[in-house]
Coordinates of C-alpha atoms in Angstrom, one line a residue:
Chain A
M159 CA 14.4 -14.6 -20.0
S160 CA 16.2 -11.6 -21.2
G161 CA 16.7 -10.0 -17.8
V162 CA 15.3 -8.7 -14.5
R163 CA 13.8 -5.5 -13.1
V164 CA 14.3 -4.8 -9.3
L165 CA 11.7 -2.5 -7.9
V166 CA 12.8 -0.5 -5.0
G167 CA 10.6 1.6 -2.7
T168 CA 12.2 4.1 -0.3
R169 CA 11.4 6.9 2.1
K170 CA 11.7 9.3 -0.6
G171 CA 10.8 7.9 -3.8
A172 CA 10.9 4.8 -6.1
F173 CA 13.7 3.4 -8.3
T174 CA 13.9 0.7 -10.8
L175 CA 17.1 -1.3 -11.3
T176 CA 17.4 -3.1 -14.7
A177 CA 19.8 -5.7 -15.9
D178 CA 20.0 -8.4 -18.7
G179 CA 20.3 -11.9 -17.8
T180 CA 23.9 -12.0 -16.7
R181 CA 22.9 -9.5 -14.0
D182 CA 26.3 -7.9 -14.4
R183 CA 25.6 -4.4 -15.2
W184 CA 22.7 -2.4 -13.8
E185 CA 20.7 0.6 -15.0
V186 CA 19.1 2.7 -12.4
S187 CA 15.9 4.8 -13.1
G188 CA 14.5 7.1 -10.7
P189 CA 13.5 8.6 -8.3
H190 CA 9.8 8.2 -9.3
F191 CA 7.5 10.0 -7.1
A192 CA 10.3 12.1 -5.6
G193 CA 10.0 13.0 -2.0
W194 CA 7.0 10.4 -1.4
E195 CA 7.3 7.4 0.7
I196 CA 6.8 4.3 -1.5
Y197 CA 6.0 1.5 0.9
H198 CA 6.0 -1.0 -1.8
L199 CA 6.1 -1.9 -5.6
K200 CA 5.3 -5.1 -7.1
G201 CA 5.1 -6.2 -10.7
C202 CA 2.6 -8.6 -12.3
A203 CA 3.9 -12.2 -13.1
S204 CA 1.3 -12.3 -16.0
D205 CA 2.4 -9.0 -17.4
P206 CA 6.0 -7.7 -16.9
N207 CA 4.8 -4.3 -18.1
R208 CA 2.4 -3.9 -15.3
I209 CA 3.6 -2.6 -11.9
Y210 CA 1.7 -1.3 -8.9
A211 CA 3.1 1.0 -6.4
S212 CA 1.9 2.3 -3.0
Q213 CA 2.6 6.1 -2.8
S214 CA 2.1 7.5 0.7
S215 CA 2.4 10.6 2.4
G216 CA 1.9 12.1 6.0
W217 CA 0.4 15.2 4.3
F218 CA -1.7 14.0 1.4
G219 CA -2.5 10.3 2.4
Q220 CA -2.5 7.3 0.3
V221 CA -2.2 7.3 -3.6
L222 CA -2.1 4.4 -5.7
Q223 CA 0.1 4.2 -8.9
R224 CA 0.1 2.0 -12.0
S225 CA 2.7 1.5 -14.7
D226 CA 1.8 -0.3 -17.8
D227 CA 5.3 0.3 -19.5
G228 CA 7.6 -1.5 -17.1
G229 CA 7.9 1.7 -14.9
K230 CA 8.7 4.5 -17.3
T231 CA 5.3 6.4 -16.8
W232 CA 3.0 6.2 -14.1
T233 CA -0.8 7.1 -13.6
P234 CA -3.1 6.7 -10.6
P235 CA -5.5 4.3 -12.5
G236 CA -9.1 4.9 -13.3
G237 CA -11.4 7.1 -15.2
G238 CA -11.2 5.1 -18.3
V239 CA -8.9 7.6 -20.0
T240 CA -5.6 8.6 -18.2
K241 CA -5.9 12.2 -19.2
S242 CA -8.4 14.8 -19.8
P243 CA -8.4 16.8 -23.0
E244 CA -6.3 19.4 -21.3
G245 CA -3.7 16.7 -20.5
F246 CA -4.5 16.3 -16.8
P247 CA -4.5 12.9 -15.2
M248 CA -8.0 11.5 -14.5
G249 CA -7.1 8.6 -12.4
E250 CA -8.7 8.3 -8.8
S251 CA -7.6 5.2 -7.0
N252 CA -7.0 6.1 -3.4
R253 CA -10.4 5.1 -1.9
F254 CA -10.1 2.4 0.7
V255 CA -13.3 2.3 2.6
Y256 CA -13.7 -0.2 5.3
D257 CA -16.8 -2.6 4.9
T258 CA -19.7 -1.8 7.1
S259 CA -22.3 -3.7 8.6
P260 CA -25.6 -3.7 6.6
E261 CA -27.6 -3.7 9.9
T262 CA -25.8 -0.6 11.6
G263 CA -23.9 1.0 8.9
K264 CA -21.2 1.1 11.5
P265 CA -17.7 -0.7 11.0
L266 CA -17.7 -4.2 11.5
T267 CA -15.6 -4.1 14.5
T268 CA -13.1 -2.2 16.6
H269 CA -9.7 -3.3 17.5
M270 CA -7.6 -2.9 20.4
W271 CA -5.4 0.2 21.0
Y272 CA -2.2 0.5 22.6
D273 CA -3.7 1.2 25.9
G274 CA -6.0 -1.9 25.9
T275 CA -9.0 0.2 25.0
Q276 CA -11.2 -0.5 21.9
H277 CA -10.4 1.8 18.9
P278 CA -12.3 2.3 15.4
W279 CA -10.6 1.1 12.4
E280 CA -9.0 3.8 10.5
F281 CA -7.4 3.5 7.1
K282 CA -3.9 4.8 7.0
R283 CA -1.9 3.3 4.3
V284 CA -1.2 0.5 1.9
W285 CA 1.8 -1.7 3.1
H286 CA 1.8 -4.5 0.3
L287 CA 0.4 -4.9 -3.0
E288 CA 0.0 -8.5 -4.4
P289 CA -1.0 -8.9 -8.2
S290 CA -2.9 -12.1 -9.1
L291 CA -0.9 -14.7 -10.5
H292 CA -2.9 -14.7 -13.6
D293 CA -4.7 -11.5 -14.0
P294 CA -3.0 -8.3 -14.2
D295 CA -6.1 -6.4 -13.4
T296 CA -6.7 -8.3 -10.1
V297 CA -4.5 -7.0 -7.2
Y298 CA -4.8 -7.3 -3.4
A299 CA -3.7 -4.6 -1.1
G300 CA -2.7 -5.2 2.5
V301 CA -3.4 -2.1 4.4
E302 CA -3.0 -0.5 7.9
D303 CA -5.3 -0.7 10.2
A304 CA -5.1 -4.5 9.2
A305 CA -7.6 -5.3 6.5
L306 CA -7.2 -7.0 3.1
F307 CA -8.6 -5.1 0.0
R308 CA -9.0 -6.4 -3.8
S309 CA -9.2 -4.6 -7.0
T310 CA -10.4 -6.3 -10.3
D311 CA -10.3 -3.3 -12.5
G312 CA -6.4 -2.6 -12.5
G313 CA -6.5 -0.7 -9.2
H314 CA -9.2 1.9 -9.9
T315 CA -11.6 0.6 -7.2
W316 CA -11.0 -1.4 -4.2
H317 CA -13.3 -3.6 -2.2
E318 CA -12.6 -5.2 1.3
L319 CA -12.6 -8.8 1.8
S320 CA -14.2 -8.1 5.2
G321 CA -14.5 -11.6 6.4
L322 CA -10.8 -11.3 7.6
R323 CA -11.4 -8.2 9.9
G324 CA -14.7 -9.7 10.8
H325 CA -13.1 -12.8 12.3
E326 CA -14.2 -13.2 15.9
S327 CA -10.6 -12.5 17.1
G328 CA -10.5 -8.9 15.2
P329 CA -11.4 -6.9 18.3
S330 CA -8.4 -8.3 20.0
W331 CA -5.9 -7.5 17.5
Q332 CA -3.7 -4.7 18.3
P333 CA -1.0 -2.6 16.6
G334 CA 2.8 -3.3 17.0
A335 CA 5.3 -0.7 17.4
G336 CA 5.0 0.2 13.8
G337 CA 1.4 0.1 13.5
M338 CA -1.2 -2.6 12.6
G339 CA -0.4 -3.4 9.1
L340 CA -1.5 -6.4 7.0
H341 CA 2.1 -6.8 5.4
T342 CA 2.3 -10.2 3.7
I343 CA 0.0 -11.7 1.1
L344 CA 0.8 -15.1 -0.2
L345 CA -1.2 -16.7 -3.2
D346 CA -1.2 -20.4 -3.3
P347 CA -0.3 -21.1 -6.9
T348 CA -2.0 -24.5 -7.0
R349 CA -5.2 -23.6 -5.1
P350 CA -6.8 -20.4 -6.5
N351 CA -9.0 -19.9 -3.5
R352 CA -6.3 -20.2 -0.9
I353 CA -4.5 -17.0 0.5
F354 CA -2.3 -16.6 3.4
V355 CA -1.9 -13.2 5.1
A356 CA 0.0 -11.9 8.1
I357 CA -0.7 -9.1 10.4
S358 CA 1.7 -7.3 12.6
A359 CA 0.9 -8.4 16.2
A360 CA -2.0 -10.5 15.3
G361 CA -0.4 -13.3 13.2
V362 CA -1.0 -15.5 10.2
F363 CA -4.6 -16.1 8.7
R364 CA -5.7 -18.5 5.9
T365 CA -8.8 -18.5 3.7
D366 CA -9.6 -21.6 1.5
D367 CA -12.7 -19.7 0.0
G368 CA -11.2 -16.8 -2.0
G369 CA -11.5 -14.5 1.2
Q370 CA -14.8 -14.9 2.5
T371 CA -13.9 -16.9 5.7
W372 CA -10.5 -16.9 7.4
T373 CA -8.8 -19.1 10.1
P374 CA -5.9 -18.3 12.3
A375 CA -2.9 -20.2 11.4
N376 CA -0.7 -19.8 14.4
R377 CA -0.5 -23.1 16.2
G378 CA 3.1 -23.8 17.4
L379 CA 3.9 -20.1 17.8
N380 CA 5.2 -19.1 21.1
S381 CA 5.6 -15.6 22.2
Q382 CA 6.8 -14.9 25.7
F383 CA 5.5 -11.2 25.7
M384 CA 2.0 -12.3 25.4
P385 CA -0.2 -13.1 28.6
D386 CA -1.0 -16.6 26.9
P387 CA 2.4 -17.3 24.9
N388 CA 0.7 -19.9 22.9
A389 CA -2.7 -18.0 22.2
E390 CA -4.4 -18.5 18.8
V391 CA -3.7 -14.9 17.7
G392 CA -1.7 -12.0 18.8
H393 CA 1.8 -13.3 17.6
C394 CA 4.0 -10.7 16.1
V395 CA 4.8 -12.2 12.8
H396 CA 7.2 -10.1 10.6
R397 CA 7.1 -12.1 7.4
I398 CA 6.2 -15.5 5.7
A399 CA 7.2 -17.0 2.5
L400 CA 6.4 -19.9 0.4
H401 CA 8.1 -21.8 -2.4
P402 CA 5.5 -22.2 -5.5
S403 CA 6.3 -25.8 -5.9
R404 CA 5.5 -26.8 -2.3
P405 CA 2.9 -24.2 -1.2
D406 CA 2.1 -26.3 2.0
T407 CA 5.3 -25.5 3.5
L408 CA 5.8 -22.0 4.7
Y409 CA 8.7 -20.3 6.6
M410 CA 8.3 -17.4 9.1
Q411 CA 10.4 -14.7 10.5
K412 CA 8.9 -13.8 13.7
H413 CA 9.5 -11.2 16.3
W414 CA 12.0 -13.7 17.8
D415 CA 12.2 -17.2 16.1
V416 CA 12.3 -18.5 12.7
M417 CA 9.5 -20.9 12.1
R418 CA 8.3 -23.6 9.6
T419 CA 5.1 -25.3 8.8
D420 CA 4.5 -28.3 6.4
D421 CA 0.9 -28.4 6.6
A422 CA -0.1 -24.9 5.4
G423 CA -0.2 -23.3 8.8
G424 CA -1.8 -26.1 10.9
N425 CA 1.3 -26.5 13.0
W426 CA 4.5 -24.6 13.1
R427 CA 8.1 -25.6 14.6
E428 CA 11.1 -23.5 15.3
V429 CA 14.0 -23.8 12.8
S430 CA 16.2 -21.1 14.2
G431 CA 19.0 -23.6 14.9
N432 CA 22.3 -21.9 14.9
L433 CA 21.4 -18.5 14.0
P434 CA 23.3 -15.8 15.9
S435 CA 20.0 -14.2 16.5
D436 CA 16.5 -15.4 15.6
F437 CA 15.2 -11.9 15.5
G438 CA 14.9 -10.3 11.9
F439 CA 12.4 -9.2 9.5
P440 CA 12.6 -10.5 5.8
I441 CA 12.5 -14.2 4.8
D442 CA 12.4 -15.7 1.5
V443 CA 12.8 -19.1 -0.3
H444 CA 15.2 -19.9 -3.2
A445 CA 13.3 -20.0 -6.5
H446 CA 14.3 -23.5 -7.3
E447 CA 15.2 -25.1 -4.1
P448 CA 12.3 -25.3 -1.7
E449 CA 14.5 -26.2 1.2
T450 CA 16.7 -23.2 0.7
V451 CA 15.8 -20.2 2.9
Y452 CA 17.3 -16.8 3.5
V453 CA 17.1 -14.5 6.6
V454 CA 19.0 -11.4 7.7
P455 CA 19.3 -11.5 11.5
I456 CA 19.6 -8.5 13.5
K457 CA 20.8 -8.3 17.1
S458 CA 17.5 -7.9 18.9
D459 CA 14.2 -6.0 19.2
S460 CA 15.7 -3.2 20.8
E461 CA 19.0 -3.0 18.6
H462 CA 17.7 -3.2 14.9
Y463 CA 21.2 -3.8 13.4
P464 CA 23.2 -6.9 12.4
P465 CA 25.2 -8.6 15.3
E466 CA 28.7 -7.2 15.7
G467 CA 28.2 -4.6 12.9
K468 CA 28.6 -7.5 10.4
L469 CA 26.0 -7.5 7.5
R470 CA 25.1 -11.1 6.9
V471 CA 22.6 -13.0 5.1
Y472 CA 22.0 -16.6 6.6
R473 CA 21.1 -19.4 4.2
S474 CA 19.9 -22.8 5.2
K475 CA 19.7 -25.4 2.5
T476 CA 17.9 -27.9 4.8
G477 CA 14.8 -26.0 5.3
G478 CA 15.9 -24.4 8.6
G479 CA 17.9 -25.5 11.6
E480 CA 21.4 -25.4 10.0
W481 CA 22.3 -22.0 8.8
E482 CA 25.5 -20.6 7.1
P483 CA 26.6 -17.0 7.0
L484 CA 26.9 -15.4 3.6
T485 CA 29.6 -12.5 3.9
E486 CA 31.1 -12.2 0.3
G487 CA 30.8 -8.8 -0.6
L488 CA 28.8 -7.6 2.4
P489 CA 30.3 -5.2 4.9
Q490 CA 31.8 -7.1 7.9
R491 CA 32.5 -4.2 10.2
D492 CA 30.9 -1.1 11.3
C493 CA 27.6 -1.7 9.7
Y494 CA 24.4 -0.8 11.5
V495 CA 21.7 -1.0 8.8
N496 CA 18.6 -2.9 9.0
V497 CA 16.7 -4.9 6.2
L498 CA 13.0 -4.4 6.5
R499 CA 10.3 -7.1 6.0
D500 CA 9.6 -6.4 2.3
A501 CA 13.1 -5.7 1.4
M502 CA 14.5 -9.0 0.3
C503 CA 13.5 -11.1 -2.8
V504 CA 14.6 -13.6 -5.2
D505 CA 14.4 -14.0 -8.9
A506 CA 13.5 -17.0 -10.9
L507 CA 16.7 -17.1 -13.2
D508 CA 19.1 -19.9 -13.0
P509 CA 21.2 -19.4 -10.9
C510 CA 18.7 -17.8 -8.6
G511 CA 19.4 -14.1 -7.8
V512 CA 18.8 -12.7 -4.4
Y513 CA 18.4 -9.1 -3.7
F514 CA 17.9 -6.9 -0.5
G515 CA 18.0 -3.3 0.5
T516 CA 19.0 -1.5 3.7
T517 CA 17.9 1.4 5.6
G518 CA 21.2 2.8 4.8
G519 CA 20.0 3.1 1.1
Q520 CA 22.2 0.2 -0.4
V521 CA 20.8 -2.5 -2.6
Y522 CA 22.7 -5.6 -2.7
G523 CA 22.5 -8.4 -5.2
S524 CA 23.8 -12.0 -5.6
R525 CA 23.5 -13.5 -8.9
D526 CA 24.5 -17.1 -7.5
G527 CA 22.0 -17.9 -4.8
G528 CA 23.9 -15.8 -2.2
D529 CA 27.5 -17.1 -2.4
H530 CA 28.9 -13.6 -3.7
W531 CA 27.2 -10.2 -3.2
T532 CA 27.6 -6.7 -4.9
P533 CA 26.1 -3.4 -4.1
I534 CA 23.9 -2.7 -7.3
V535 CA 23.3 0.9 -6.0
R536 CA 24.4 2.8 -2.9
D537 CA 23.2 6.0 -1.2
L538 CA 19.5 5.7 -1.9
P539 CA 17.0 7.0 0.8
P540 CA 16.2 4.3 3.5
V541 CA 14.9 1.1 1.6
L542 CA 11.4 0.0 2.4
S543 CA 10.8 -2.8 -0.1
V544 CA 12.7 -4.7 -3.0
E545 CA 10.7 -6.9 -5.4
V546 CA 12.0 -8.5 -8.7
Q547 CA 10.3 -9.1 -12.0
E548 CA 11.8 -11.5 -14.7
L549 CA 11.7 -9.8 -18.1
P550 CA 10.9 -12.0 -21.1
Chain B
M253 CA -12.3 32.7 -12.1
I254 CA -10.6 31.5 -8.8
R255 CA -7.0 31.0 -8.5
V256 CA -5.8 28.2 -6.3
V257 CA -2.1 27.5 -5.3
L258 CA -1.5 24.0 -4.6
P259 CA 1.3 22.5 -2.6
Y260 CA 4.3 21.3 -4.6
H261 CA 3.7 17.5 -4.5
L262 CA -0.1 18.0 -5.6
R263 CA 0.9 20.3 -8.5
N264 CA 3.1 17.4 -9.5
M265 CA 0.3 15.0 -9.1
A266 CA -2.1 17.2 -11.1
M267 CA 0.5 17.7 -13.5
V268 CA 0.1 21.5 -13.4
E269 CA 2.5 24.4 -13.2
G270 CA 1.7 27.5 -11.2
D271 CA -1.8 28.4 -10.2
V272 CA -4.9 26.6 -11.0
T273 CA -7.8 28.5 -12.2
L274 CA -11.4 27.3 -11.8
D275 CA -14.8 28.6 -12.6
V276 CA -16.8 28.6 -9.6
D277 CA -20.4 29.8 -9.1
S278 CA -20.8 33.0 -7.2
P279 CA -20.2 33.6 -4.4
P280 CA -17.4 31.0 -3.9
T281 CA -17.2 29.1 -0.6
L282 CA -14.6 26.8 0.8
R283 CA -16.7 23.7 -0.4
S284 CA -17.5 24.9 -3.8
V285 CA -13.9 25.8 -4.7
L286 CA -12.6 22.4 -3.3
D287 CA -15.5 20.7 -5.3
A288 CA -14.6 22.4 -8.4
L289 CA -10.8 21.5 -7.9
E290 CA -11.7 17.8 -7.4
D291 CA -14.0 17.7 -10.2
R292 CA -11.4 19.1 -12.6
F293 CA -8.5 17.0 -11.0
P294 CA -9.9 13.6 -9.6
V295 CA -6.6 12.6 -9.0
L296 CA -6.6 15.0 -6.0
R297 CA -9.6 13.4 -4.3
G298 CA -8.6 12.1 -1.0
T299 CA -5.4 14.1 -0.8
I300 CA -6.9 17.3 0.4
R301 CA -10.0 16.3 2.1
D302 CA -11.0 12.9 3.4
H303 CA -12.9 10.9 0.8
D304 CA -16.1 10.3 2.8
T305 CA -16.1 12.9 5.7
L306 CA -14.7 15.5 3.4
R307 CA -12.7 16.8 6.5
R308 CA -9.3 18.6 5.7
R309 CA -6.4 16.5 6.1
P310 CA -4.8 17.4 9.2
F311 CA -1.4 18.7 7.8
L312 CA -2.9 20.9 5.4
R313 CA -4.5 24.5 5.9
F314 CA -6.4 26.9 3.7
F315 CA -5.6 30.6 3.5
A316 CA -7.0 33.7 1.6
C317 CA -6.2 37.2 1.9
A318 CA -4.1 36.6 4.9
K319 CA -6.6 35.0 6.6
D320 CA -6.8 31.3 8.0
Y321 CA -9.9 29.6 6.8
S322 CA -8.6 26.0 8.0
L323 CA -11.2 25.8 10.8
D324 CA -14.2 27.5 9.1
P325 CA -17.2 25.6 8.1
P326 CA -17.3 24.6 4.4
E327 CA -20.2 27.0 3.6
T328 CA -17.9 29.9 4.5
P329 CA -17.7 32.5 1.6
L330 CA -14.4 33.4 0.5
P331 CA -13.3 37.0 0.4
E332 CA -14.2 39.3 -2.6
P333 CA -10.5 39.6 -3.9
V334 CA -10.5 35.8 -4.1
A335 CA -13.8 35.6 -5.8
A336 CA -12.6 38.2 -8.3
G337 CA -9.2 36.2 -9.0
V338 CA -7.2 39.1 -7.6
E339 CA -5.8 37.2 -4.8
P340 CA -5.3 33.4 -4.7
F341 CA -6.8 30.7 -2.5
L342 CA -3.9 29.1 -0.8
I343 CA -3.6 25.3 0.1
V344 CA -0.6 24.9 2.3
G345 CA 1.1 21.9 3.7
A346 CA 2.6 22.1 7.2
I347 CA 6.2 22.6 7.1
A348 CA 7.9 19.6 8.7
G349 CA 11.2 18.0 8.2
G350 CA 12.1 14.4 7.5

């Protein structure tokens, strides 16, 4: 591989950070879509030039953007041609319509609102984009209010996989403080029909038939704030991650507790061990070592910043339970930033690179698996997401 | 010829500078102008009106000849100076910080 491209979504635009395989010197490009919230960008494993971006605005709603040249130019996909004869973009790709019942024409279900009443499902934004591992034109979108959509035409048209929202537990799902978003989509590299998703304040769900039917995968989770702490759904899962060589093992950062399952979500057990706080948002797995896991603890659900003002990534090389702080190159005093759920990732180079972005606008990178860190760029808008592509 | 003034971010999305000019059957209405705008710039569909309900997005307002048309029904005819292209039809985003 010749290098890497780090894709950064922020409150006010998108940035791309590019380096050769040494990951020593970085070129920063952006802002793209200046002034817009970019919730998430994700590049295709099967085509490094193809990137999808979720562009969102309180004024103008959701827009999907696509790049076919590695982030240099962007277009809302669709229309067959990208520009009219007059040079205007013809794309139209922001139509996310919830599936309806053929009998009634009404939404499949309602879900629970903050006040305990039922509330109709309303599309707000795309939280996460997950391209297929093999086909650059197939991409999944996790949206708020929680639902899973799929496009098979490069992001032009979107169709809901409504079996998820139609699960019998759907009416009991309720939003967390940040909304009810479907924020994690994991595609099993060994089983094409298996997908894991995680939904804020609902939990993890798994399909083994490509998205038609779904099963909650939350056994073993314990959430003391719930009326039934061990309920099948309702757990506030912040992020889940898996290693491609061992996809039955998943790790979870939950609203309190770091968890692990070795049977594809059949049973979870806590692996928080000696972490200074088991509250946090991101979690990821080393590219080559499925027992090496990273989290960024923050003090509590009320104080979304690192304990003692020391920004530390914690690494476990034993699949959880035993954790070591990684501090070299990270601020160890007066640091009160947060790292959001989609704002940490790893590359597949050797040694493995690890990257994360903060709400203070820094993007840090390590090219030795977390032993040493350097700021790639500072003073960006608050970082919402960080993803990486390996370049051939 | 109708002149439409778009908010800054929508001008960028549509890749236009300055006013947009549209041919709209007479007499132009709120709906016919927005239909013509979206026909010419499909990329704007969903950004001004909801895809399905065609309701105005809540942080946008419509003005013409110093009158607020935001709450008027879609069939409302626009004033003669707008129909004649003398005055623009304004699509304005709420001023809010952050």
